[in-house]
Tab-separated table of C-alpha atoms in Angstrom:
chain	number	residue	atom	x	y	z
A	87	MET	CA	124.394	54.761	157.918
A	88	THR	CA	125.882	52.293	155.601
A	89	ARG	CA	125.185	48.739	154.100
A	90	SER	CA	128.679	47.989	154.927
A	91	ALA	CA	130.867	49.188	157.688
A	92	GLN	CA	133.763	47.994	156.112
A	93	SER	CA	133.364	49.809	152.707
A	94	GLU	CA	136.198	52.262	151.853
A	95	ALA	CA	133.647	55.275	151.956
A	96	ALA	CA	132.408	54.077	155.456
A	97	GLN	CA	135.977	53.650	156.817
A	98	GLU	CA	136.782	57.149	155.404
A	99	LEU	CA	133.869	58.688	157.509
A	100	ALA	CA	134.494	56.659	160.557
A	101	ALA	CA	138.135	58.121	160.658
A	102	LEU	CA	136.594	61.592	161.317
A	103	PRO	CA	136.196	62.691	164.914
A	104	ASN	CA	132.671	62.282	166.559
A	105	VAL	CA	131.374	59.937	163.910
A	106	THR	CA	129.403	56.792	164.625
A	107	ILE	CA	128.830	54.171	162.015
A	108	LEU	CA	125.585	52.371	161.993
A	109	GLU	CA	125.389	49.543	159.649
A	110	GLY	CA	122.026	48.668	157.993
A	111	GLU	CA	119.858	49.316	154.953
A	112	THR	CA	118.403	52.774	154.685
A	113	PHE	CA	114.973	51.319	153.476
A	114	ASP	CA	114.320	49.052	156.391
A	115	GLU	CA	112.125	50.168	159.241
A	116	LYS	CA	113.914	48.172	162.112
A	117	THR	CA	117.206	49.956	160.953
A	118	LEU	CA	115.427	53.333	160.757
A	119	ILE	CA	113.816	52.929	164.157
A	120	LYS	CA	117.300	52.084	165.653
A	121	ALA	CA	118.981	54.924	163.706
A	122	PHE	CA	116.546	57.645	165.247
A	123	LYS	CA	116.687	56.492	168.716
A	124	GLY	CA	118.075	59.194	170.791
A	125	ILE	CA	118.645	61.492	167.852
A	126	ASN	CA	117.833	65.248	168.167
A	127	ALA	CA	118.117	66.208	164.556
A	128	THR	CA	118.507	64.605	161.128
A	129	PHE	CA	119.468	65.315	157.519
A	130	VAL	CA	117.605	62.811	155.041
A	131	ASN	CA	118.741	62.502	151.640
A	132	THR	CA	117.502	59.484	149.816
A	133	ASN	CA	118.806	57.742	146.493
A	134	GLY	CA	116.070	57.786	144.027
A	135	PHE	CA	118.471	56.313	141.423
A	136	ALA	CA	118.513	52.997	143.469
A	137	ILE	CA	115.081	52.639	144.332
A	138	GLY	CA	112.942	54.630	141.733
A	139	GLU	CA	110.400	57.432	142.331
A	140	LYS	CA	107.530	55.325	143.707
A	141	ALA	CA	109.703	53.730	146.307
A	142	GLU	CA	111.413	57.216	147.075
A	143	VAL	CA	108.062	58.762	147.691
A	144	TYR	CA	106.759	55.952	150.091
A	145	TRP	CA	110.267	55.922	152.011
A	146	GLY	CA	110.553	59.649	152.115
A	147	ILE	CA	107.425	59.845	153.845
A	148	ARG	CA	107.828	56.942	155.971
A	149	ILE	CA	111.258	58.079	157.192
A	150	TYR	CA	109.574	61.198	158.284
A	151	GLU	CA	106.785	59.406	160.189
A	152	ILE	CA	109.517	57.172	162.070
A	153	ALA	CA	111.591	60.257	162.951
A	154	TYR	CA	108.397	62.083	164.119
A	155	GLY	CA	107.538	58.972	166.273
A	156	ALA	CA	111.059	58.629	167.722
A	157	GLY	CA	110.963	62.162	168.924
A	158	VAL	CA	113.337	63.695	166.607
A	159	LYS	CA	113.247	67.604	167.097
A	160	HIS	CA	114.413	68.771	163.712
A	161	PHE	CA	114.050	66.958	160.346
A	162	ILE	CA	115.857	68.305	157.166
A	163	TRP	CA	114.865	66.730	153.864
A	164	GLY	CA	117.325	66.962	150.992
A	165	SER	CA	115.055	67.882	148.111
A	166	LEU	CA	115.232	68.807	144.344
A	167	ALA	CA	113.195	71.139	142.068
A	168	TYR	CA	109.672	69.287	141.511
A	169	SER	CA	109.967	69.303	137.583
A	170	SER	CA	106.331	68.233	136.761
A	171	LYS	CA	104.734	70.644	139.087
A	172	MET	CA	106.900	73.503	137.847
A	173	ALA	CA	105.518	72.708	134.292
A	174	ASN	CA	102.081	72.332	135.216
A	175	PHE	CA	102.353	68.525	135.201
A	176	ASP	CA	103.237	68.428	131.398
A	177	PRO	CA	104.227	64.745	130.911
A	178	ASP	CA	107.419	65.787	129.099
A	179	PHE	CA	108.671	67.334	132.507
A	180	HIS	CA	108.134	64.070	134.576
A	181	CYS	CA	111.681	63.495	135.861
A	182	GLY	CA	111.755	60.897	138.368
A	183	HIS	CA	114.579	61.608	140.543
A	184	LEU	CA	113.354	65.280	140.899
A	185	ASP	CA	109.673	64.366	141.247
A	186	GLY	CA	110.066	61.861	143.882
A	187	LYS	CA	111.854	64.370	146.222
A	188	GLY	CA	109.510	67.159	145.220
A	189	LYS	CA	106.429	65.050	146.168
A	190	VAL	CA	107.951	64.242	149.507
A	191	ALA	CA	108.870	67.892	150.084
A	192	ASP	CA	105.047	68.698	149.487
A	193	TYR	CA	103.886	66.284	151.945
A	194	ILE	CA	106.307	67.598	154.523
A	195	THR	CA	105.525	71.122	154.117
A	196	SER	CA	101.963	70.303	154.861
A	197	GLN	CA	102.926	69.053	158.426
A	198	PRO	CA	103.099	70.945	161.832
A	199	THR	CA	106.249	72.395	163.069
A	200	ASN	CA	105.642	72.321	166.696
A	201	HIS	CA	106.235	68.522	167.518
A	202	MET	CA	109.106	68.172	165.060
A	203	ALA	CA	110.471	71.121	163.034
A	204	TRP	CA	111.062	70.490	159.351
A	205	SER	CA	113.326	72.345	156.928
A	206	ILE	CA	113.521	71.673	153.112
A	207	LEU	CA	117.053	72.049	151.680
A	208	GLN	CA	116.518	72.040	147.755
A	209	SER	CA	119.737	71.671	145.930
A	210	ALA	CA	120.578	72.077	142.189
A	211	PRO	CA	122.825	70.005	139.941
A	212	TYR	CA	126.147	69.818	141.549
A	213	VAL	CA	128.883	72.272	140.041
A	214	ASP	CA	131.394	69.646	141.103
A	215	THR	CA	130.204	67.171	138.435
A	216	LEU	CA	131.808	69.464	135.881
A	217	SER	CA	134.422	67.053	136.767
A	218	GLN	CA	132.434	64.098	136.077
A	219	LEU	CA	128.868	63.724	134.385
A	220	LEU	CA	129.036	67.378	133.021
A	221	ARG	CA	132.918	67.576	132.273
A	222	PRO	CA	134.026	68.840	129.034
A	223	LYS	CA	135.742	66.658	126.352
A	224	PRO	CA	138.402	67.277	123.706
A	225	ASP	CA	137.020	67.925	120.251
A	226	PRO	CA	137.837	64.877	118.088
A	227	ASN	CA	139.246	67.141	115.309
A	228	ASP	CA	141.132	69.349	117.627
A	229	PRO	CA	142.253	67.834	120.903
A	230	SER	CA	143.495	71.185	122.192
A	231	LEU	CA	139.803	72.412	121.962
A	232	MET	CA	137.407	71.380	125.022
A	233	VAL	CA	133.869	71.275	124.316
A	234	PHE	CA	130.991	71.542	126.972
A	235	SER	CA	127.937	70.025	125.377
A	236	ALA	CA	124.412	69.903	126.712
A	237	PRO	CA	120.821	70.058	125.309
A	238	LEU	CA	120.482	73.417	126.941
A	239	GLY	CA	119.950	76.251	124.251
A	240	ASP	CA	120.696	79.624	125.533
A	241	ALA	CA	119.232	79.005	128.894
A	242	ALA	CA	120.840	79.631	132.443
A	243	MET	CA	121.089	76.390	134.480
A	244	PRO	CA	121.422	76.551	138.164
A	245	LEU	CA	124.491	74.651	139.738
A	246	ILE	CA	125.408	74.403	143.515
A	247	GLU	CA	128.996	73.849	145.014
A	248	LEU	CA	128.787	70.851	147.323
A	249	GLY	CA	130.943	72.465	150.045
A	250	ASP	CA	128.508	75.461	150.353
A	251	LEU	CA	125.521	72.882	150.315
A	252	GLY	CA	126.955	71.541	153.393
A	253	LYS	CA	127.158	74.813	155.007
A	254	TYR	CA	123.600	75.585	154.270
A	255	ALA	CA	122.491	72.377	156.018
A	256	LYS	CA	124.788	73.383	159.025
A	257	TRP	CA	123.156	76.792	159.354
A	258	MET	CA	119.692	75.179	159.259
A	259	PHE	CA	120.760	72.957	162.245
A	260	ASP	CA	122.228	75.830	164.031
A	261	HIS	CA	119.349	78.252	163.437
A	262	VAL	CA	116.202	76.087	163.796
A	263	ASP	CA	114.251	79.170	164.964
A	264	ARG	CA	114.657	80.582	161.439
A	265	SER	CA	114.934	77.695	159.403
A	266	LYS	CA	111.713	75.853	160.947
A	267	GLY	CA	109.234	75.631	158.244
A	268	MET	CA	111.554	77.116	155.537
A	269	THR	CA	112.244	75.847	152.109
A	270	LEU	CA	115.700	77.015	151.047
A	271	LYS	CA	116.878	76.719	147.348
A	272	ALA	CA	120.574	76.488	147.440
A	273	THR	CA	122.188	77.560	144.327
A	274	THR	CA	125.799	78.926	143.433
A	275	GLU	CA	124.638	80.480	140.124
A	276	HIS	CA	122.433	80.197	137.238
A	277	ILE	CA	124.813	80.011	134.369
A	278	ARG	CA	124.646	79.629	130.589
A	279	TRP	CA	126.781	77.152	129.091
A	280	ALA	CA	128.437	79.605	126.871
A	281	ASP	CA	129.554	81.627	129.735
A	282	LEU	CA	130.704	78.538	131.490
A	283	ALA	CA	133.091	77.680	128.293
A	284	LYS	CA	134.430	81.368	128.511
A	285	ASP	CA	135.148	80.918	132.246
A	286	TYR	CA	136.824	77.940	131.729
A	287	THR	CA	139.078	79.499	129.227
A	288	ALA	CA	139.699	82.416	131.316
A	289	VAL	CA	140.733	80.048	134.407
A	290	THR	CA	142.701	77.593	132.697
A	291	GLY	CA	143.998	79.189	129.548
A	292	ARG	CA	142.598	76.243	127.557
A	293	LYS	CA	140.490	76.986	124.354
A	294	ALA	CA	136.719	75.937	125.130
A	295	VAL	CA	133.341	76.164	123.336
A	296	TYR	CA	129.873	75.395	124.154
A	297	ARG	CA	127.963	73.135	121.688
A	298	ASP	CA	124.204	72.909	122.073
A	299	VAL	CA	123.055	69.528	121.115
A	300	THR	CA	119.701	67.754	120.665
A	301	LEU	CA	118.498	65.200	123.225
A	302	ASP	CA	119.347	62.424	120.710
A	303	GLU	CA	122.962	63.712	120.330
A	304	TYR	CA	123.302	63.964	123.916
A	305	PHE	CA	122.334	60.273	124.590
A	306	ALA	CA	124.362	59.054	121.583
A	307	SER	CA	127.498	60.748	123.137
A	308	GLY	CA	127.843	58.148	125.800
A	309	ALA	CA	126.582	60.294	128.723
A	310	PHE	CA	124.850	57.022	129.838
A	311	PRO	CA	126.149	53.461	128.933
A	312	ASP	CA	122.499	52.323	128.430
A	313	PRO	CA	120.101	55.044	128.055
A	314	GLU	CA	117.205	52.454	128.001
A	315	LEU	CA	118.127	51.003	131.330
A	316	LYS	CA	115.566	52.158	133.931
A	317	VAL	CA	116.062	54.304	136.751
A	318	GLY	CA	115.889	52.200	139.932
A	319	HIS	CA	118.353	49.520	139.266
A	320	SER	CA	118.104	48.005	142.758
A	321	VAL	CA	114.423	47.119	142.075
A	322	THR	CA	112.739	44.922	139.478
A	323	HIS	CA	112.785	46.455	135.960
A	324	ASP	CA	109.366	45.289	135.179
A	325	ASP	CA	107.682	47.960	137.558
A	326	PRO	CA	105.781	50.252	134.974
A	327	THR	CA	106.444	53.416	136.999
A	328	LEU	CA	110.147	53.377	136.396
A	329	LEU	CA	111.613	55.690	133.877
A	330	THR	CA	114.524	54.767	131.499
A	331	TYR	CA	117.462	57.115	131.665
A	332	ARG	CA	116.559	58.573	128.466
A	333	GLU	CA	113.165	59.494	129.764
A	334	ASN	CA	114.201	60.749	133.013
A	335	PHE	CA	117.104	62.906	131.631
A	336	SER	CA	115.081	64.198	128.737
A	337	ALA	CA	112.746	65.813	131.306
A	338	PHE	CA	115.802	66.810	133.436
A	339	TRP	CA	117.299	68.871	130.667
A	340	ARG	CA	113.952	70.225	129.408
A	341	LEU	CA	113.411	71.770	132.881
A	342	TRP	CA	116.561	73.854	132.680
A	343	LYS	CA	116.266	74.776	129.081
A	344	SER	CA	112.399	75.914	130.073
A	345	GLY	CA	113.873	78.696	132.233
A	346	LEU	CA	111.270	77.856	134.653
A	347	ASP	CA	113.759	77.548	137.574
A	348	LYS	CA	114.529	81.115	138.782
A	349	GLY	CA	117.279	82.088	141.287
A	350	SER	CA	116.694	84.005	144.556
A	351	TYR	CA	120.133	84.896	145.945
A	352	GLU	CA	119.301	87.493	148.671
A	353	ILE	CA	118.692	85.169	151.335
A	354	LEU	CA	121.729	82.883	150.319
A	355	ASP	CA	123.991	86.071	150.677
A	356	GLU	CA	122.552	86.722	153.953
A	357	ILE	CA	122.914	83.207	155.386
A	358	LEU	CA	126.575	82.475	153.816
A	359	PRO	CA	128.147	85.844	153.147
A	360	GLY	CA	131.327	83.996	152.189
A	361	ARG	CA	129.651	81.706	149.666
A	362	ILE	CA	131.034	80.883	146.243
A	363	ARG	CA	129.110	83.159	144.025
A	364	SER	CA	130.078	82.122	140.815
A	365	VAL	CA	131.178	78.838	138.816
A	366	LYS	CA	134.402	80.902	137.828
A	367	GLU	CA	135.138	81.502	141.429
A	368	TRP	CA	134.611	77.788	142.199
A	369	MET	CA	136.861	76.984	139.228
A	370	ILE	CA	139.733	79.150	140.639
A	371	LYS	CA	139.315	77.920	144.240
A	372	THR	CA	139.512	74.331	143.291
A	373	GLU	CA	142.129	74.823	140.545
A	374	TYR	CA	139.719	73.098	138.128
A	375	THR	CA	141.097	71.737	134.807
A	376	GLY	CA	138.077	69.568	133.387
A	377	GLU	CA	139.996	66.381	134.330
A	378	PRO	CA	137.789	63.460	135.401
A	379	GLY	CA	137.159	63.513	139.175
A	380	THR	CA	135.023	61.386	141.779
A	381	VAL	CA	131.876	62.931	142.700
A	382	LEU	CA	128.685	60.702	142.238
A	383	LYS	CA	129.026	57.311	143.780
A	384	ASP	CA	127.182	55.603	141.087
A	385	TYR	CA	129.463	56.904	138.535
A	386	THR	CA	132.587	56.212	140.423
A	387	ASP	CA	131.437	52.669	141.030
A	388	ARG	CA	130.882	52.208	137.448
A	389	GLU	CA	134.373	53.402	136.512
A	390	LYS	CA	135.773	51.041	139.057
A	391	LYS	CA	134.052	48.037	137.542
A	392	LYS	CA	135.470	49.287	134.020
A	393	THR	CA	139.022	49.083	135.231
A	394	ALA	CA	138.617	45.950	137.442
């Protein structure tokens, strides 16, 4: 499904075998009813950054209902850690793009599985964004030194490699007898940023360090062009439920720094014996250098606008 069948991304997908492009707006009932007609199984991953948490909760539930009514047999919801709930609803942990998906996941897990099987695939921050949002930058005083900066302290943060994330989704489709009613937390590794810097040096030969920064330092570093912009940029910004990027990502980093998120790797090893098991292994496999790459569409589009 795409808003424009002529877009570069849509054309790239359309060139693959057995792919049909449906043009339409994801958050539109007529399009969704058309999309689910005659469909046996679906993977749903909504863009909370585009519409905001409130709308994501509504549309997540509504998409589930439309799929159910259309006769879909297997519904996989692409979810994230429910930050607020994990922290006993401490307001400092309210992260819109995490909580929106978590709320929908809670709703789905309360539903039966006999008419339409459901599965929750909960991902973590993408290890691939070490080439984009989380990439290291040269030290201003020593360009030969690469610096990984994050307001993370000494906590281990979960990261997931996107290729393996897709394989977990495929396993869910292929083994609905086991994945029905399952919530699977897909993670490559929980890694401390100091170890991340060491792995980078071991793989690339380039000097690297980790610098723990405050949230104020993080937002001042240019991680976001305007930290006060509200998350949900395709909707009106006067909606009081929208968080600013500063509010949203302050809670995001608080969650990982808190250590509340724990990994469970035994089931992942069973499902995907050949999975990438560490960030270092991913670096070797992808010949990672830390140079800028294209991962998240929002950031890629923003960079294109800068150079246009």
